[in-house]
Amino acid sequence: MDLIVSKKWLLARMYEPDLVIVDCRFELGRPTAGQEAFAQSHIPGAIYLDLEVDLSSPVSTHGGRHPLPDPDVLAKRLSQAGISNNSRIVAYDDQGGMYASRLWWLLRWLGHDSVYVMDEGFSAWKDGGYPITDAQPTIIPASFVPNLRHDMLADMNKVKQSLSNPGVLLVDSRDASRYAGEQEPIDAKAGHIPGAINSFWKQVSDDSGAWKSDQLLSSQFSRLTEAMDKGQEAIIYCGSGVSACPNVLALHKLGYSQVKLYAGSWSDWISYEENPVATGEE
């Protein structure tokens, strides 16, 4: 089954008992905006999980702006939200799939495969005349037991070791100007990890906000997939480990499940003063 599901697919199955719909809307700089949007209207039966409250650990010296949540803490939160190891989860947001993809990655990291992202997002659902509600869902707690996939993750030391390893390809998922170090609106230093190539995460979608076909994605990621076909390893990062997730998801769609996420990403990398920084193109 495809990892991206259509609005029609979800409409046909939204009341099936093992399906859990998760609203992941969030806005950087406005931390309550997603919760407020959910309270106003959401897909019927959906629960809300917040990027910074539920899907990240508190910020500290290292780990980036959105550190990975503790697996046991996240599993407990998923259980409270009614998600079990037998649940099918469909995540959505209204930000191009960035936050929904974060939940997708986290669940895969916890060993759960039955997780999908709804194409296009909430505004397309609403504008398409699909049902919405402001009713708070009734949540029946469940039991979610994590089974961590450590091989999905790269830490700072792994990335640092890769700088001198031609068998590892680093991919920066931020927009071209941040990658090149021309501007940096969020983090303390501008630039990218030396040797990284750039593949802006928003390019997984077309101009309408729908995910591109596998054929288009395959063409777009050809440099990366050709490297992996030859046995190279790929590590994907962004600013804080969130917007890299759509790129990881796209590669999974194409059958490249061995790709790793550098969860701390650029904001973790620059928290170590000694780490080198590159600017311009690679």
GROMACS .gro file of C-alpha atoms in nm:
model
  282
    1MET     CA    1   0.000   0.000   0.000
    2ASP     CA    2   0.119   0.351  -0.083
    3LEU     CA    3   0.240   0.561   0.209
    4ILE     CA    4   0.039   0.860   0.081
    5VAL     CA    5  -0.340   0.817   0.092
    6SER     CA    6  -0.600   1.027  -0.084
    7LYS     CA    7  -0.886   1.220   0.073
    8LYS     CA    8  -1.132   0.977  -0.088
    9TRP     CA    9  -0.945   0.679   0.058
   10LEU     CA   10  -0.965   0.829   0.406
   11LEU     CA   11  -1.332   0.929   0.368
   12ALA     CA   12  -1.422   0.568   0.284
   13ARG     CA   13  -1.243   0.430   0.591
   14MET     CA   14  -1.254   0.705   0.853
   15TYR     CA   15  -1.493   0.520   1.084
   16GLU     CA   16  -1.318   0.182   1.074
   17PRO     CA   17  -1.237   0.087   1.436
   18ASP     CA   18  -0.863   0.028   1.392
   19LEU     CA   19  -0.804   0.359   1.211
   20VAL     CA   20  -0.670   0.656   1.407
   21ILE     CA   21  -0.660   0.995   1.233
   22VAL     CA   22  -0.402   1.237   1.372
   23ASP     CA   23  -0.407   1.611   1.315
   24CYS     CA   24  -0.046   1.740   1.318
   25ARG     CA   25  -0.102   2.105   1.222
   26PHE     CA   26   0.158   2.340   1.367
   27GLU     CA   27   0.314   2.678   1.295
   28LEU     CA   28   0.671   2.768   1.387
   29GLY     CA   29   0.670   3.086   1.594
   30ARG     CA   30   0.303   3.039   1.689
   31PRO     CA   31   0.313   2.730   1.910
   32THR     CA   32  -0.060   2.731   1.995
   33ALA     CA   33  -0.182   2.788   1.638
   34GLY     CA   34  -0.220   2.419   1.555
   35GLN     CA   35  -0.417   2.341   1.869
   36GLU     CA   36  -0.639   2.643   1.806
   37ALA     CA   37  -0.700   2.538   1.445
   38PHE     CA   38  -0.789   2.188   1.564
   39ALA     CA   39  -1.037   2.326   1.818
   40GLN     CA   40  -1.203   2.528   1.544
   41SER     CA   41  -1.238   2.244   1.292
   42HIS     CA   42  -1.082   1.909   1.209
   43ILE     CA   43  -1.157   1.579   1.039
   44PRO     CA   44  -1.423   1.394   1.242
   45GLY     CA   45  -1.271   1.154   1.497
   46ALA     CA   46  -0.921   1.299   1.462
   47ILE     CA   47  -0.697   1.346   1.763
   48TYR     CA   48  -0.435   1.620   1.790
   49LEU     CA   49  -0.063   1.569   1.851
   50ASP     CA   50   0.157   1.874   1.891
   51LEU     CA   51   0.506   1.895   1.740
   52GLU     CA   52   0.668   2.055   2.042
   53VAL     CA   53   0.457   1.909   2.324
   54ASP     CA   54   0.410   1.551   2.199
   55LEU     CA   55   0.653   1.483   1.913
   56SER     CA   56   0.971   1.641   2.055
   57SER     CA   57   1.169   1.646   2.377
   58PRO     CA   58   1.243   1.972   2.559
   59VAL     CA   59   1.525   2.173   2.402
   60SER     CA   60   1.866   2.147   2.569
   61THR     CA   61   2.227   2.233   2.478
   62HIS     CA   62   2.246   1.970   2.204
   63GLY     CA   63   1.987   1.775   2.007
   64GLY     CA   64   1.858   2.061   1.796
   65ARG     CA   65   1.546   2.275   1.809
   66HIS     CA   66   1.312   1.974   1.805
   67PRO     CA   67   1.498   1.692   1.983
   68LEU     CA   68   1.364   1.342   1.937
   69PRO     CA   69   1.114   1.244   2.205
   70ASP     CA   70   1.212   0.975   2.451
   71PRO     CA   71   1.071   0.654   2.295
   72ASP     CA   72   0.898   0.541   2.615
   73VAL     CA   73   0.749   0.885   2.677
   74LEU     CA   74   0.621   0.897   2.318
   75ALA     CA   75   0.482   0.543   2.344
   76LYS     CA   76   0.294   0.643   2.658
   77ARG     CA   77   0.152   0.950   2.481
   78LEU     CA   78   0.045   0.739   2.183
   79SER     CA   79  -0.124   0.494   2.420
   80GLN     CA   80  -0.310   0.781   2.589
   81ALA     CA   81  -0.419   0.901   2.244
   82GLY     CA   82  -0.576   0.564   2.167
   83ILE     CA   83  -0.300   0.434   1.939
   84SER     CA   84  -0.201   0.070   1.978
   85ASN     CA   85   0.040  -0.158   1.793
   86ASN     CA   86  -0.261  -0.278   1.592
   87SER     CA   87  -0.375   0.070   1.486
   88ARG     CA   88  -0.359   0.207   1.134
   89ILE     CA   89  -0.266   0.573   1.157
   90VAL     CA   90  -0.331   0.845   0.901
   91ALA     CA   91  -0.162   1.178   0.974
   92TYR     CA   92  -0.238   1.513   0.815
   93ASP     CA   93  -0.137   1.876   0.854
   94ASP     CA   94  -0.179   2.196   0.655
   95GLN     CA   95   0.189   2.267   0.598
   96GLY     CA   96   0.272   2.052   0.298
   97GLY     CA   97   0.301   1.728   0.493
   98MET     CA   98   0.603   1.836   0.698
   99TYR     CA   99   0.456   1.771   1.044
  100ALA     CA  100   0.251   1.469   0.937
  101SER     CA  101   0.573   1.321   0.797
  102ARG     CA  102   0.742   1.379   1.134
  103LEU     CA  103   0.478   1.159   1.300
  104TRP     CA  104   0.511   0.905   1.017
  105TRP     CA  105   0.888   0.885   1.076
  106LEU     CA  106   0.856   0.865   1.455
  107LEU     CA  107   0.611   0.575   1.432
  108ARG     CA  108   0.833   0.391   1.186
  109TRP     CA  109   1.126   0.452   1.421
  110LEU     CA  110   0.918   0.298   1.703
  111GLY     CA  111   0.868  -0.011   1.485
  112HIS     CA  112   0.517   0.063   1.356
  113ASP     CA  113   0.460   0.025   0.981
  114SER     CA  114   0.086   0.092   0.946
  115VAL     CA  115   0.117   0.469   0.924
  116TYR     CA  116   0.029   0.692   0.630
  117VAL     CA  117   0.010   1.059   0.536
  118MET     CA  118  -0.301   1.212   0.380
  119ASP     CA  119  -0.231   1.386   0.051
  120GLU     CA  120  -0.276   1.762   0.016
  121GLY     CA  121  -0.371   1.844   0.376
  122PHE     CA  122  -0.660   1.981   0.577
  123SER     CA  123  -0.745   2.288   0.366
  124ALA     CA  124  -0.785   2.068   0.057
  125TRP     CA  125  -1.008   1.834   0.261
  126LYS     CA  126  -1.221   2.124   0.381
  127ASP     CA  127  -1.233   2.303   0.045
  128GLY     CA  128  -1.331   1.976  -0.121
  129GLY     CA  129  -1.650   1.963   0.086
  130TYR     CA  130  -1.538   1.671   0.299
  131PRO     CA  131  -1.681   1.651   0.652
  132ILE     CA  132  -1.534   1.860   0.932
  133THR     CA  133  -1.629   1.910   1.296
  134ASP     CA  134  -1.531   2.104   1.606
  135ALA     CA  135  -1.637   1.817   1.837
  136GLN     CA  136  -1.366   1.682   2.066
  137PRO     CA  137  -1.314   1.309   2.000
  138THR     CA  138  -1.383   1.040   2.256
  139ILE     CA  139  -1.049   0.873   2.323
  140ILE     CA  140  -1.022   0.519   2.455
  141PRO     CA  141  -0.666   0.461   2.584
  142ALA     CA  142  -0.474   0.178   2.422
  143SER     CA  143  -0.134   0.012   2.464
  144PHE     CA  144   0.156   0.096   2.237
  145VAL     CA  145   0.482  -0.091   2.293
  146PRO     CA  146   0.784   0.045   2.101
  147ASN     CA  147   1.033  -0.173   1.915
  148LEU     CA  148   1.304   0.074   1.815
  149ARG     CA  149   1.469   0.069   1.473
  150HIS     CA  150   1.807   0.215   1.559
  151ASP     CA  151   1.924   0.190   1.198
  152MET     CA  152   1.684   0.464   1.089
  153LEU     CA  153   1.876   0.723   1.287
  154ALA     CA  154   2.209   0.903   1.250
  155ASP     CA  155   2.357   1.107   1.534
  156MET     CA  156   2.610   1.390   1.520
  157ASN     CA  157   2.910   1.159   1.557
  158LYS     CA  158   2.787   0.939   1.273
  159VAL     CA  159   2.749   1.246   1.052
  160LYS     CA  160   3.091   1.379   1.153
  161GLN     CA  161   3.253   1.045   1.064
  162SER     CA  162   3.080   1.058   0.725
  163LEU     CA  163   3.258   1.381   0.625
  164SER     CA  164   3.563   1.182   0.523
  165ASN     CA  165   3.365   0.884   0.393
  166PRO     CA  166   3.284   0.889   0.019
  167GLY     CA  167   3.038   0.606   0.080
  168VAL     CA  168   2.798   0.840   0.262
  169LEU     CA  169   2.588   1.106   0.088
  170LEU     CA  170   2.448   1.390   0.302
  171VAL     CA  171   2.130   1.561   0.187
  172ASP     CA  172   2.019   1.902   0.319
  173SER     CA  173   1.641   1.945   0.295
  174ARG     CA  174   1.622   2.321   0.356
  175ASP     CA  175   1.560   2.578   0.084
  176ALA     CA  176   1.853   2.668  -0.139
  177SER     CA  177   1.927   3.006   0.021
  178ARG     CA  178   1.958   2.860   0.371
  179TYR     CA  179   2.163   2.568   0.240
  180ALA     CA  180   2.402   2.808   0.065
  181GLY     CA  181   2.430   3.026   0.376
  182GLU     CA  182   2.285   3.332   0.201
  183GLN     CA  183   2.032   3.375   0.482
  184GLU     CA  184   1.948   3.208   0.813
  185PRO     CA  185   1.625   3.328   0.976
  186ILE     CA  186   1.614   3.068   1.253
  187ASP     CA  187   1.949   2.924   1.358
  188ALA     CA  188   2.262   3.087   1.499
  189LYS     CA  189   2.489   3.003   1.204
  190ALA     CA  190   2.429   3.003   0.829
  191GLY     CA  191   2.548   2.740   0.584
  192HIS     CA  192   2.541   2.361   0.560
  193ILE     CA  193   2.731   2.051   0.665
  194PRO     CA  194   3.037   2.019   0.438
  195GLY     CA  195   2.980   1.782   0.147
  196ALA     CA  196   2.599   1.789   0.167
  197ILE     CA  197   2.392   1.828  -0.149
  198ASN     CA  198   2.063   2.021  -0.147
  199SER     CA  199   1.713   1.882  -0.210
  200PHE     CA  200   1.443   2.118  -0.083
  201TRP     CA  201   1.169   1.920   0.089
  202LYS     CA  202   0.883   2.114  -0.071
  203GLN     CA  203   0.983   1.972  -0.407
  204VAL     CA  204   0.818   1.639  -0.317
  205SER     CA  205   0.486   1.815  -0.392
  206ASP     CA  206   0.351   1.979  -0.706
  207ASP     CA  207   0.216   2.334  -0.732
  208SER     CA  208  -0.127   2.223  -0.604
  209GLY     CA  209   0.023   2.074  -0.288
  210ALA     CA  210  -0.031   1.712  -0.396
  211TRP     CA  211   0.252   1.461  -0.368
  212LYS     CA  212   0.431   1.403  -0.696
  213SER     CA  213   0.406   1.069  -0.875
  214ASP     CA  214   0.670   0.807  -0.808
  215GLN     CA  215   0.799   0.867  -1.162
  216LEU     CA  216   0.858   1.236  -1.093
  217LEU     CA  217   1.007   1.165  -0.751
  218SER     CA  218   1.236   0.904  -0.901
  219SER     CA  219   1.365   1.158  -1.152
  220GLN     CA  220   1.405   1.423  -0.883
  221PHE     CA  221   1.603   1.197  -0.650
  222SER     CA  222   1.803   1.024  -0.925
  223ARG     CA  223   2.142   1.142  -0.798
  224LEU     CA  224   2.064   1.005  -0.454
  225THR     CA  225   1.902   0.679  -0.562
  226GLU     CA  226   2.180   0.603  -0.810
  227ALA     CA  227   2.429   0.646  -0.525
  228MET     CA  228   2.229   0.414  -0.299
  229ASP     CA  229   2.196   0.159  -0.581
  230LYS     CA  230   2.578   0.151  -0.587
  231GLY     CA  231   2.588   0.081  -0.212
  232GLN     CA  232   2.630   0.432  -0.078
  233GLU     CA  233   2.456   0.533   0.242
  234ALA     CA  234   2.227   0.839   0.259
  235ILE     CA  235   2.170   1.065   0.559
  236ILE     CA  236   1.898   1.330   0.536
  237TYR     CA  237   1.884   1.642   0.751
  238CYS     CA  238   1.719   1.985   0.765
  239GLY     CA  239   1.707   2.258   1.029
  240SER     CA  240   1.571   2.057   1.322
  241GLY     CA  241   1.482   1.710   1.195
  242VAL     CA  242   1.125   1.794   1.088
  243SER     CA  243   1.127   1.910   0.725
  244ALA     CA  244   1.375   1.634   0.633
  245CYS     CA  245   1.098   1.380   0.701
  246PRO     CA  246   0.906   1.438   0.373
  247ASN     CA  247   1.229   1.361   0.183
  248VAL     CA  248   1.277   1.043   0.389
  249LEU     CA  249   0.914   0.949   0.322
  250ALA     CA  250   0.954   1.011  -0.052
  251LEU     CA  251   1.257   0.783  -0.061
  252HIS     CA  252   1.067   0.513   0.132
  253LYS     CA  253   0.791   0.545  -0.130
  254LEU     CA  254   1.051   0.469  -0.394
  255GLY     CA  255   1.171   0.162  -0.204
  256TYR     CA  256   1.478   0.309  -0.033
  257SER     CA  257   1.403   0.231   0.329
  258GLN     CA  258   1.772   0.226   0.428
  259VAL     CA  259   1.794   0.607   0.432
  260LYS     CA  260   1.881   0.759   0.771
  261LEU     CA  261   1.755   1.079   0.939
  262TYR     CA  262   1.998   1.304   1.125
  263ALA     CA  263   1.735   1.395   1.382
  264GLY     CA  264   1.919   1.687   1.542
  265SER     CA  265   2.003   1.827   1.199
  266TRP     CA  266   2.162   2.167   1.138
  267SER     CA  267   2.056   2.314   1.474
  268ASP     CA  268   2.231   2.026   1.652
  269TRP     CA  269   2.537   2.035   1.424
  270ILE     CA  270   2.612   2.400   1.499
  271SER     CA  271   2.563   2.349   1.874
  272TYR     CA  272   2.913   2.198   1.866
  273GLU     CA  273   3.147   2.493   1.813
  274GLU     CA  274   3.418   2.277   1.658
  275ASN     CA  275   3.199   2.141   1.377
  276PRO     CA  276   3.286   2.276   1.032
  277VAL     CA  277   3.041   2.482   0.826
  278ALA     CA  278   3.029   2.520   0.447
  279THR     CA  279   2.857   2.783   0.232
  280GLY     CA  280   2.773   2.809  -0.137
  281GLU     CA  281   2.703   2.514  -0.365
  282GLU     CA  282   2.851   2.164  -0.351
   0.00000   0.00000   0.00000
